[in-house]
Amino acid sequence: MKRMCSTGFLAATLSVLVAGVAQAGAQDAAPGSLQALRVSGTGPITEVAGATWSQAKAVKVALQPQVVATPTNPNAAIKEVTVRSVHNGEWLALLLEWPDYTKSDAVVVDGFSDQVAVEFPVVYKADAPPSPMMGNAGGRVNVLQWRAAMQRDLDQGREAKIQDFYPNAPDADLYYTNILPAEAGQPYMGAKGLGNAVSVHGHTPVLDMMAEGFGSLTTRAKQEANGKGVYRDGAWHVTITVPMQPTADNAPKLEAGHSTIVAFAVWDGGSQEVGSRKAWSDWVGLTVGK
Amino acid sequence: MPKVMNWQIGREMDYPYEGKRPDTQFAMIIDTNKCISCQTCTVACKTTWTSSRGQEYMFWNNVETKPYGFYPLGWDVNILSRHGVQDISGPVYQGKTLFESAPDGSMVLGYLPEDVDYAHPNISEDDSVGQLAQGAFLQMPHMQWMYYLPRICNHCTYPACLAACPRQSIYKRPEDGIVLIDQSRCRGYRECVRGCPYKKPFFNSITRTSEKCVGCYPAVEQGRQTQCTMTCIGKIRLQGFISPPGQERPENPIDYLVRIAKVAKPLYPQFGLEPNVYYIPPIHVPSPFLKQMFGADVEQAQQAYRKAADDKQLLAALLLFGATPSILHGFREQDGQAIGVDKKGGELVRVPFKEPIFVRPGFDEQFQTHRSNAT
Ligand code: SF4
Ligand code: SF4
């Protein structure tokens, strides 16, 4: 079956966006572009406060409602995200902060998770950047999405259980886990049994993915990104950190002294934002400091 | 948007994908007149498919008492009121489908239920529409009534769940039309939960993906009917395949009951999904209510059903419900017996129109004991 889409409208929208992007990419030191400041240390940079971030320049990035792909979100809740960037020669990190008066990290039918995502072109060409809206065919992007619900699991040190959402819920009489060894129980675990990254309780609250257009978002074979989210004083403070020299395909090489572009998306769980129901930004220039 | 032909509403309609019918289409017929709401089907489904963590309140098969029972709470009245008043009077539907009513920026008109809506799966069980006045006696149709509505996913020809998923994580199998959510692609956006008017995709808060009735596909692949069909105490279900419109085979019991005898009707055909679970409407319920639920010509189905005793072909098809675990591809009436056959015409089951009666003496000589009668 062939999906219908208003191709003409999409193409027009993309060409406008891409024109804006080329400019942002070319002017590395343009006002509003990010500088990843060199800091000391090694390994992933996950802390959300402290000396690491004290010198990094804050850039306010405007967000707009996603109204191109169906379903749309014309009344997106979050309008702006404050971004800082640092690197230690091995790992680059972005600190993303936005006010949110409802902390949403419990996922039930009508309960959605707060989320933020960072997007890089896998290969950056200043004259032909990919679409900032999930990339395009031939313009692959690397998408790193932090989820409050996954942060909650990590903070609790275990995967979610039904009593987290319904404190008085009794366990069922018998679960497969009571009788079957882990491997034999796998077919009964749905998405978990298949290793779907949104289901599996892992070591990171950040999903490391790639995309080539709307609806194509796919988990990377290797999950390299990390990060941490802290909810404090009515705002989220989230780091997303990636290795500058990825060890698997579909992630960008980030080299000191070079420039690239980066885009952002924020979901407000309390407003039932999820998937394409989000606020997104255009590309922003990012210079990796020497 | 492409136009597709929906035979249940007698016209073409908008659908986000080009119309391509599967080679064969999973279908089920449910006789509401015989359901006793024992929930054996619900339990059979639950123990087979939804006994894991995060599925505690998930029922791919549920049986609700109409008009006041719902699972999730108010599912049909909710979407009906959003859909608004539609003209359902004629054989060609004049109103709008849920795809044609989609708000800007959506594929389909829908709504997301609240979490608590799933908390009372058997709410209003056995509640009648009212009390009988002193001295009243029941007439046909009944003045006060209720009936049981067993529900699974309809494995729709034009699924709203599939249309609503922006990731195309939902697919309809070309070999049998069963609609599945790919558990490795689903990211838990719940667009299918929002989009399906029958509310048959469910969200699992432990796996954080949506899950739905799989039409017991491993059984169907082996030529076996679904768990809910095989375990049904009342023998009220028949599961098999329905042929594309215009290619009916009178010997296929599903084609015969739905398209030829026209005794079984789809659930809310005006939504435009071409659902493939067909209901024999309850004959004791006044038709205005049933017209909204099963379509304009529901009275014709009630009348045909009431004459089943005189219609050997119809009686034969009805007697094959729950008679064999195997999927029937053909049936015939012969010498007062209903005979069900497989794809190659081989006999699978034989059901007599009249059960033989055995009479035995009240005193059992062999065991020197008295026996009381049991039916
Ligand atoms: S009943 Fe709902 S879940 Fe099932 S195929 Fe139709 S739209 Fe999808
Ligand atoms: S098992 Fe059969 S009779 Fe019992 S509730 Fe289910 S459909 Fe009705």
XYZ file of C-alpha atoms and ligand atoms in Angstrom:
681
model
C 0.000 0.000 0.000
C 1.217 3.463 -0.794
C 1.019 6.237 1.735
C -0.516 9.481 0.539
C 1.101 12.743 1.464
C 0.895 16.252 0.153
C 4.294 16.033 -1.462
C 4.125 19.456 -3.054
C 3.478 21.173 0.237
C 6.221 19.189 1.951
C 8.779 19.966 -0.712
C 7.963 23.665 -0.531
C 8.232 23.688 3.252
C 11.519 21.817 3.199
C 13.121 24.088 0.649
C 12.331 27.118 2.829
C 13.772 25.377 5.860
C 16.861 24.206 4.038
C 17.561 27.723 2.766
C 17.525 28.970 6.360
C 19.724 26.119 7.443
C 22.471 26.622 4.924
C 22.950 30.097 6.333
C 23.016 28.938 9.933
C 25.542 26.258 9.073
C 27.837 28.563 7.182
C 28.080 31.229 9.855
C 29.780 29.340 12.617
C 30.127 32.223 15.000
C 26.766 33.739 14.142
C 24.761 35.067 17.049
C 22.461 32.333 18.304
C 24.836 29.547 17.370
C 26.308 27.209 19.947
C 29.939 26.851 21.008
C 30.934 23.572 22.609
C 33.453 24.724 25.186
C 36.423 22.496 25.907
C 36.413 21.270 29.515
C 38.705 18.901 31.367
C 37.903 15.301 32.157
C 37.191 12.089 30.312
C 34.188 9.918 29.585
C 30.502 10.801 29.217
C 29.453 14.192 30.591
C 26.159 13.610 32.352
C 26.086 16.012 35.302
C 23.513 18.763 34.889
C 25.140 21.409 37.113
C 28.524 22.444 38.496
C 31.825 23.692 37.199
C 31.549 21.874 33.878
C 28.765 24.155 32.781
C 29.727 27.418 34.483
C 31.595 28.886 31.501
C 29.421 27.497 28.671
C 27.443 30.123 26.791
C 23.665 29.716 27.028
C 21.716 30.025 23.797
C 17.946 30.343 23.779
C 16.537 28.268 20.926
C 13.028 29.063 19.697
C 10.676 26.117 19.253
C 7.714 25.955 16.932
C 4.670 23.701 16.784
C 5.022 20.690 14.477
C 2.364 21.219 11.796
C 3.806 19.486 8.730
C 3.493 15.760 9.444
C 0.249 14.100 10.580
C -0.752 14.148 13.392
C 0.076 17.798 13.966
C 0.438 19.743 17.185
C -0.593 23.352 16.477
C -0.683 24.309 20.165
C 2.711 22.981 21.250
C 3.297 23.696 24.931
C 7.020 24.490 25.049
C 8.162 27.601 23.148
C 11.861 27.783 23.972
C 14.716 25.665 25.246
C 17.971 26.976 26.712
C 21.006 25.093 25.430
C 24.668 24.963 26.441
C 27.386 22.727 25.055
C 30.768 21.431 26.266
C 33.186 18.677 25.275
C 36.216 16.987 26.781
C 37.828 15.779 23.596
C 36.146 12.359 23.908
C 32.537 13.186 24.608
C 30.382 16.154 23.648
C 27.415 17.129 25.783
C 24.436 19.437 25.517
C 22.620 20.796 28.545
C 18.962 21.449 27.762
C 16.748 23.377 30.155
C 13.134 24.455 29.945
C 10.467 25.412 32.468
C 7.767 22.774 32.936
C 5.380 23.074 35.835
C 4.173 19.491 35.627
C 6.760 16.756 35.948
C 5.461 13.899 33.773
C 7.377 10.648 34.037
C 4.619 8.046 34.560
C 3.443 6.486 31.313
C -0.101 5.112 31.344
C -2.832 5.235 28.671
C -3.464 8.957 29.102
C -0.158 9.764 30.803
C 2.775 10.806 28.627
C 6.441 11.367 29.413
C 8.312 14.661 29.194
C 11.001 14.271 26.541
C 13.689 16.214 24.736
C 15.668 15.306 21.632
C 18.833 16.471 19.920
C 19.379 15.885 16.211
C 22.660 15.919 14.239
C 23.225 15.316 10.538
C 25.159 12.056 10.257
C 27.317 13.686 7.592
C 27.288 17.466 7.585
C 27.507 19.246 4.244
C 27.058 23.002 4.679
C 25.608 23.418 1.188
C 23.155 20.506 1.451
C 22.034 19.932 5.015
C 19.285 17.378 5.690
C 15.802 18.503 6.632
C 15.708 19.497 10.305
C 12.387 17.614 10.479
C 13.671 14.056 10.916
C 16.028 14.227 7.919
C 15.104 13.124 4.404
C 15.924 10.357 1.958
C 19.694 10.575 1.494
C 19.945 13.103 4.360
C 20.247 10.850 7.361
C 20.140 12.268 10.878
C 21.122 10.929 14.290
C 18.388 11.565 16.881
C 19.099 11.323 20.603
C 15.992 11.365 22.737
C 15.917 11.598 26.517
C 12.750 10.315 28.174
C 11.630 11.242 31.708
C 10.038 7.806 32.073
C 13.356 6.071 31.424
C 15.084 8.464 33.820
C 12.578 7.473 36.477
C 13.441 3.775 36.005
C 17.154 4.552 36.318
C 16.645 6.727 39.405
C 14.639 3.915 41.007
C 17.281 1.396 40.003
C 14.732 -0.987 38.469
C 12.193 -1.237 35.706
C 8.688 0.097 36.240
C 6.062 -2.154 37.761
C 2.336 -1.848 37.804
C 2.231 -0.674 41.438
C 4.256 2.410 40.439
C 1.190 3.632 38.587
C -1.589 1.993 40.614
C -0.306 1.671 44.195
C -3.149 -0.599 45.308
C -2.991 -2.935 42.319
C -2.475 -6.555 43.312
C -0.148 -8.702 41.262
C -1.854 -11.224 39.022
C -1.913 -14.767 40.445
C 0.785 -15.937 38.116
C 3.128 -14.288 35.642
C 5.312 -16.109 33.175
C 8.290 -14.839 35.181
C 7.129 -16.928 38.144
C 7.516 -20.163 36.266
C 9.609 -19.753 33.155
C 13.328 -19.080 32.915
C 14.105 -15.718 31.315
C 14.704 -17.018 27.822
C 11.612 -19.225 27.688
C 9.551 -16.292 28.952
C 10.651 -14.052 26.103
C 7.730 -14.734 23.740
C 5.356 -13.614 26.496
C 7.078 -10.273 26.948
C 5.867 -8.513 23.786
C 8.089 -5.582 22.853
C 10.441 -6.354 25.760
C 11.047 -9.841 24.435
C 11.998 -8.356 21.078
C 14.433 -5.931 22.682
C 12.472 -2.836 21.611
C 14.556 0.024 23.041
C 11.488 1.871 24.374
C 10.624 -1.181 26.511
C 13.950 -2.411 27.745
C 15.320 -1.179 31.044
C 18.836 -0.203 30.042
C 21.793 1.771 31.287
C 20.804 5.105 29.745
C 17.742 7.367 29.640
C 18.700 8.446 26.108
C 17.565 6.541 23.007
C 20.178 6.635 20.252
C 18.425 6.577 16.858
C 18.589 7.506 13.197
C 16.019 8.751 10.685
C 15.610 9.587 7.015
C 12.260 11.367 7.076
C 8.930 11.282 8.872
C 8.015 7.935 10.367
C 11.432 6.386 9.678
C 12.951 6.784 13.154
C 14.875 3.605 13.957
C 16.991 2.583 16.922
C 20.702 2.420 16.131
C 22.202 -1.017 16.432
C 24.614 0.363 19.008
C 23.300 2.572 21.821
C 26.166 4.953 22.505
C 24.449 8.059 23.865
C 23.967 8.749 27.539
C 22.641 11.545 29.704
C 20.674 12.485 32.745
C 17.596 14.517 33.589
C 16.894 16.311 36.846
C 13.636 18.058 37.639
C 14.277 20.998 39.909
C 12.498 24.284 40.666
C 9.775 23.818 38.065
C 12.176 23.096 35.222
C 13.882 20.188 33.525
C 17.679 20.141 33.365
C 18.789 17.429 30.967
C 22.165 16.439 29.566
C 22.577 14.418 26.408
C 26.115 13.243 25.732
C 27.629 11.417 22.747
C 31.087 10.074 21.895
C 32.852 12.438 19.488
C 34.258 9.452 17.606
C 31.323 7.019 17.376
C 32.265 3.342 17.131
C 29.316 2.382 14.907
C 27.504 3.709 11.836
C 24.846 6.394 11.714
C 26.265 8.901 14.177
C 28.312 12.011 13.338
C 32.039 12.488 13.921
C 32.398 15.617 16.047
C 35.884 17.058 15.780
C 37.429 19.853 17.801
C 37.727 23.007 15.695
C 34.986 21.929 13.278
C 31.415 23.086 12.876
C 28.166 21.277 12.379
C 24.492 21.925 12.961
C 22.101 20.664 15.582
C 18.315 20.832 16.089
C 16.022 20.208 19.053
C 12.549 18.968 19.932
C 10.667 19.066 23.229
C 7.560 17.170 24.316
C 5.414 18.204 27.266
C 3.936 14.992 28.669
C 1.320 16.929 30.638
C -0.067 18.246 27.331
C -0.198 14.692 25.922
C 2.624 15.438 23.504
C 4.248 12.384 21.945
C 5.725 11.418 18.571
C 4.949 14.069 15.981
C 2.880 16.000 18.537
C 5.870 18.089 19.559
C 7.677 21.441 19.406
C 10.755 21.516 17.188
C 13.541 23.905 16.255
C 15.308 24.762 13.042
C 18.991 23.909 12.680
C 21.336 25.856 14.945
C 25.073 26.146 14.235
C 27.429 24.322 16.613
C 31.178 24.944 16.721
C 33.233 22.408 18.618
C 35.905 24.369 20.528
C 39.610 23.511 20.242
C -6.617 10.962 -0.535
C -7.329 7.687 -2.394
C -10.897 6.434 -2.747
C -11.655 2.902 -1.624
C -14.829 0.839 -1.954
C -16.574 -0.021 1.320
C -19.355 -2.513 0.584
C -20.871 -2.134 4.054
C -21.803 1.499 3.400
C -22.501 0.923 -0.295
C -20.107 3.555 -1.589
C -16.559 4.711 -2.057
C -14.887 6.623 0.733
C -11.605 8.378 1.557
C -8.832 6.325 3.133
C -5.176 7.373 3.533
C -3.914 4.298 1.659
C -4.869 2.798 -1.657
C -7.454 0.049 -1.330
C -5.955 -3.394 -1.638
C -7.925 -6.250 -0.196
C -6.005 -9.182 1.277
C -6.110 -12.545 -0.519
C -8.401 -13.835 2.200
C -9.953 -11.891 5.026
C -10.252 -13.121 8.626
C -13.878 -12.861 9.730
C -16.042 -13.925 12.638
C -19.774 -14.220 13.184
C -21.171 -13.789 16.681
C -24.753 -14.753 17.509
C -25.771 -12.290 20.219
C -28.991 -14.218 20.830
C -27.093 -17.106 22.338
C -24.382 -15.367 24.394
C -24.783 -15.865 28.159
C -21.912 -13.550 29.154
C -20.080 -16.356 30.913
C -16.793 -14.684 29.885
C -15.186 -18.020 29.058
C -13.960 -16.404 25.837
C -12.496 -13.494 27.800
C -10.612 -15.839 30.099
C -9.464 -18.053 27.219
C -8.054 -15.002 25.461
C -6.521 -13.610 28.625
C -4.707 -16.787 29.589
C -3.483 -17.233 26.014
C -2.331 -13.716 25.226
C -2.432 -11.146 28.020
C -1.107 -12.668 31.212
C 2.081 -10.598 31.430
C 3.006 -7.585 33.494
C 1.386 -4.444 32.141
C -1.541 -6.431 30.721
C -3.445 -6.826 33.976
C -6.440 -4.787 32.847
C -6.127 -5.550 29.166
C -8.865 -7.634 27.540
C -8.458 -8.212 23.824
C -11.761 -10.093 24.064
C -14.415 -8.606 26.292
C -18.149 -9.148 26.681
C -20.241 -6.150 27.676
C -23.936 -5.775 28.485
C -25.628 -3.355 26.129
C -26.783 -0.648 26.385
C -25.023 0.356 29.619
C -21.918 -1.819 29.612
C -18.721 -0.623 27.989
C -15.062 -1.518 27.948
C -13.405 0.940 28.010
C -16.052 3.066 29.693
C -18.379 4.749 27.204
C -16.282 3.821 24.162
C -19.119 3.839 21.635
C -21.212 6.690 23.016
C -18.035 8.764 23.183
C -17.138 8.373 19.532
C -20.792 8.507 18.424
C -21.275 11.875 20.103
C -18.071 13.218 18.556
C -19.142 11.850 15.180
C -22.448 13.715 15.486
C -25.809 12.873 13.962
C -25.363 11.061 10.643
C -27.887 9.890 8.066
C -27.862 6.100 8.333
C -31.284 5.514 6.779
C -30.468 4.212 3.316
C -28.513 1.337 1.776
C -25.981 3.899 0.550
C -24.645 5.740 3.562
C -25.200 9.476 3.238
C -23.265 10.529 6.328
C -19.525 10.896 6.820
C -17.137 8.169 7.893
C -14.613 8.779 10.672
C -11.909 9.272 8.010
C -14.051 11.863 6.256
C -14.697 13.555 9.619
C -10.996 13.766 10.548
C -10.055 17.123 12.025
C -7.227 19.067 10.342
C -3.878 17.464 11.050
C -5.352 14.018 11.868
C -5.993 10.916 9.782
C -9.182 9.957 11.569
C -11.677 11.326 14.072
C -10.911 9.689 17.394
C -10.280 10.278 21.073
C -7.959 8.956 23.729
C -9.779 7.247 26.607
C -8.794 8.079 30.163
C -6.835 5.577 32.186
C -9.751 4.965 34.572
C -11.999 4.055 31.644
C -10.323 0.638 31.634
C -10.841 0.075 35.358
C -14.324 -1.493 35.168
C -14.265 -4.095 32.412
C -17.648 -5.561 33.319
C -19.479 -2.427 34.424
C -23.301 -2.550 34.226
C -23.359 -6.283 33.724
C -26.948 -7.490 33.291
C -28.404 -3.978 33.699
C -31.625 -3.676 31.746
C -32.833 -0.386 30.244
C -35.540 -0.119 32.882
C -37.939 -1.925 35.169
C -41.075 -3.718 34.084
C -44.256 -2.172 35.431
C -46.435 -4.170 37.795
C -48.410 -6.789 35.877
C -46.457 -6.334 32.636
C -45.411 -9.314 30.562
C -42.749 -9.441 27.915
C -43.722 -8.856 24.320
C -41.586 -8.932 21.187
C -39.617 -6.791 20.958
C -39.142 -6.526 24.696
C -40.173 -3.273 26.349
C -37.238 -3.521 28.732
C -34.177 -5.228 27.400
C -30.459 -5.780 27.478
C -28.140 -8.064 25.538
C -24.538 -9.204 25.549
C -22.028 -7.928 23.041
C -18.807 -9.956 22.824
C -16.049 -7.916 21.196
C -12.614 -8.513 19.714
C -10.603 -6.495 17.190
C -12.547 -6.398 13.932
C -9.467 -6.863 11.726
C -11.004 -4.123 9.624
C -10.566 -3.921 5.872
C -9.770 -0.210 6.384
C -8.255 -0.120 9.876
C -8.219 3.255 11.599
C -5.417 2.044 13.882
C -3.216 1.428 10.843
C -4.164 4.743 9.233
C -3.429 6.672 12.427
C 0.049 5.261 13.106
C 2.605 7.793 11.822
C 5.345 5.134 11.921
C 3.508 2.522 9.908
C 4.108 0.092 12.746
C 0.712 -1.517 12.084
C 0.216 -3.801 9.132
C -2.526 -5.890 7.626
C -1.349 -9.336 6.562
C -2.019 -9.998 2.867
C -2.503 -13.723 3.522
C -5.418 -13.424 5.967
C -6.170 -9.742 6.622
C -5.211 -10.004 10.295
C -4.101 -6.596 11.611
C -0.986 -6.612 13.785
C 1.157 -4.071 15.642
C 4.864 -4.679 15.039
C 6.188 -4.800 18.586
C 9.705 -3.985 17.483
C 8.646 -0.779 15.642
C 5.959 0.546 17.999
C 7.130 3.494 20.090
C 4.026 3.845 22.224
C 2.589 7.010 20.655
C -0.940 5.676 21.211
C -2.231 7.110 17.925
C -3.884 3.725 17.294
C -5.546 3.789 20.718
C -6.855 7.257 19.850
C -7.836 6.366 16.276
C -9.621 3.011 16.644
C -13.298 3.731 17.336
C -13.735 0.235 18.803
C -10.882 0.901 21.247
C -9.226 -2.421 20.559
C -5.551 -1.427 20.650
C -4.436 -1.184 24.288
C -1.489 0.575 25.868
C 0.882 -1.497 27.988
C 2.575 0.753 30.550
C 5.308 -1.801 31.289
C 6.459 -2.412 27.701
C 5.380 1.159 26.779
C 3.989 -0.022 23.482
C 0.454 -0.611 22.224
C -0.812 -4.158 21.881
C -3.893 -5.647 20.292
C -5.806 -8.798 19.409
C -3.680 -10.899 17.068
C -6.610 -12.907 15.685
C -4.908 -16.001 17.196
C -2.805 -16.001 14.006
C -0.672 -19.013 15.003
C -3.919 -21.029 15.246
C -5.423 -19.560 12.086
C -2.221 -20.412 10.189
C -2.808 -24.025 11.204
C -6.437 -23.935 10.059
C -7.773 -23.674 13.608
C -10.396 -21.227 14.831
C -9.502 -18.643 17.486
C -9.410 -19.376 21.214
C -12.521 -17.270 21.912
C -14.428 -19.214 19.242
C -13.313 -22.691 20.262
C -13.882 -22.257 23.993
C -17.298 -20.576 23.702
C -19.717 -22.388 25.989
C -22.759 -21.177 24.064
C -21.296 -22.128 20.661
C -22.219 -18.653 19.500
C -19.208 -17.962 17.288
C -17.979 -19.046 13.898
C -14.584 -17.905 12.665
C -13.374 -18.245 9.112
C -12.817 -16.087 6.064
C -15.055 -13.715 4.131
C -14.623 -13.372 0.374
C -14.174 -10.013 -1.355
C -17.480 -8.379 -2.331
C -18.766 -9.834 -5.599
C -16.801 -13.058 -5.126
C -19.061 -14.678 -2.544
C -19.092 -18.465 -2.403
C -22.524 -19.619 -1.194
C -20.923 -22.758 0.248
C -18.646 -20.696 2.529
C -20.713 -20.392 5.750
C -19.375 -16.878 6.487
C -20.192 -15.600 2.982
C -23.566 -17.305 3.176
C -24.583 -15.837 6.540
C -23.258 -12.324 5.870
C -23.888 -11.739 2.171
C -26.565 -14.209 1.104
C -28.832 -14.868 4.091
C -27.836 -11.383 5.357
C -28.406 -12.485 8.911
C -25.178 -11.050 10.367
C -24.270 -7.371 10.429
C -21.087 -5.368 11.061
C -20.654 -3.240 14.195
C -21.150 0.490 13.540
C -20.653 0.275 9.768
C -21.100 4.058 9.550
C -17.628 4.542 11.024
C -16.318 3.366 7.641
C -13.686 0.811 8.695
C -15.436 -2.209 7.125
C -15.078 -4.266 10.312
C -14.942 -8.046 9.807
C -16.686 -9.280 12.931
C -20.359 -9.722 12.081
C -23.181 -9.896 14.600
C -26.479 -11.695 14.426
C -28.556 -8.973 16.098
C -30.642 -9.804 19.182
C -34.220 -10.437 18.059
C -35.813 -9.164 21.286
C -34.330 -5.667 21.105
C -36.231 -2.760 19.482
C -34.756 -1.900 16.109
C -34.093 1.860 16.506
C -31.246 1.092 18.904
C -29.954 -1.729 16.744
C -30.043 0.349 13.556
C -27.491 2.699 14.964
C -25.298 -0.204 16.044
C -25.643 -2.640 13.126
C -26.922 -0.583 10.192
C -30.196 0.349 8.511
C -31.265 -3.139 7.423
C -30.993 -4.785 10.820
C -34.696 -5.702 10.880
C -34.202 -7.871 7.810
C -31.523 -9.784 9.701
C -33.809 -10.218 12.707
C -36.583 -11.542 10.500
C -34.332 -13.943 8.622
C -33.022 -15.306 11.898
C -36.494 -15.835 13.312
C -37.334 -17.984 10.295
C -34.188 -20.108 10.613
C -36.145 -23.163 11.759
C -37.836 -23.279 8.352
C -34.743 -22.550 6.286
C -32.597 -25.672 6.103
C -29.584 -23.949 4.597
C -29.584 -21.226 7.228
C -30.168 -23.698 10.008
C -27.285 -25.828 8.771
C -24.898 -22.852 8.800
C -26.012 -21.841 12.295
C -25.624 -25.352 13.671
C -21.977 -25.415 12.659
C -21.088 -22.665 15.157
C -18.752 -24.134 17.765
C -19.013 -27.592 16.185
C -15.353 -28.061 15.284
C -12.013 -26.454 16.141
C -11.102 -26.397 12.435
C -11.823 -23.465 10.147
C -14.693 -24.340 7.801
C -14.306 -23.470 4.140
C -17.574 -24.972 3.050
C -20.843 -26.421 4.335
C -23.984 -28.130 3.082
C -27.253 -29.511 4.330
C -27.908 -33.191 3.701
C -30.586 -35.491 5.137
C -31.291 -33.308 8.119
C -27.635 -32.837 8.926
C -25.268 -29.895 8.678
C -21.926 -30.893 7.174
C -18.831 -28.723 7.451
C -15.879 -29.234 5.088
C -12.277 -28.125 4.730
C -10.611 -26.374 1.783
C -10.497 -29.564 -0.290
C -14.081 -30.521 0.476
C -13.092 -33.125 3.059
C -15.653 -33.582 5.804
C -14.708 -32.014 9.129
C -17.912 -32.266 11.111
C -21.516 -33.419 10.899
C -24.241 -31.995 13.138
C -27.779 -33.433 13.160
C -30.646 -30.943 12.993
C -32.383 -32.934 15.689
C -30.350 -34.405 18.519
C -31.215 -38.101 19.023
C -33.120 -38.863 22.194
C -31.986 -41.723 24.398
C -34.407 -43.198 26.898
C -33.139 -45.356 29.701
C -34.914 -47.016 32.592
C -35.036 -45.263 35.939
C -33.412 -48.266 37.624
C -29.942 -49.316 36.493
C -29.844 -53.102 36.734
C -26.101 -53.387 36.246
C -25.172 -51.115 39.115
C -28.337 -51.689 41.125
C -28.988 -47.991 41.439
C -31.654 -45.427 40.615
C -30.763 -42.772 38.040
C -32.403 -39.387 37.886
C -32.816 -37.631 34.575
C -30.338 -35.041 33.463
C -30.697 -32.997 30.289
S -10.988 -2.821 15.313
Fe -9.594 -1.134 15.760
S -7.681 -2.177 16.292
Fe -8.909 -3.673 15.162
S -8.282 -3.427 12.985
Fe -10.110 -2.141 13.327
S -9.234 -0.115 13.778
Fe -7.572 -1.612 14.100
S -17.774 -17.819 25.827
Fe -19.414 -17.524 24.306
S -21.323 -17.485 25.547
Fe -19.611 -17.161 26.967
S -19.432 -14.901 27.046
Fe -17.997 -15.590 25.468
S -19.163 -15.388 23.569
Fe -20.673 -15.334 25.240
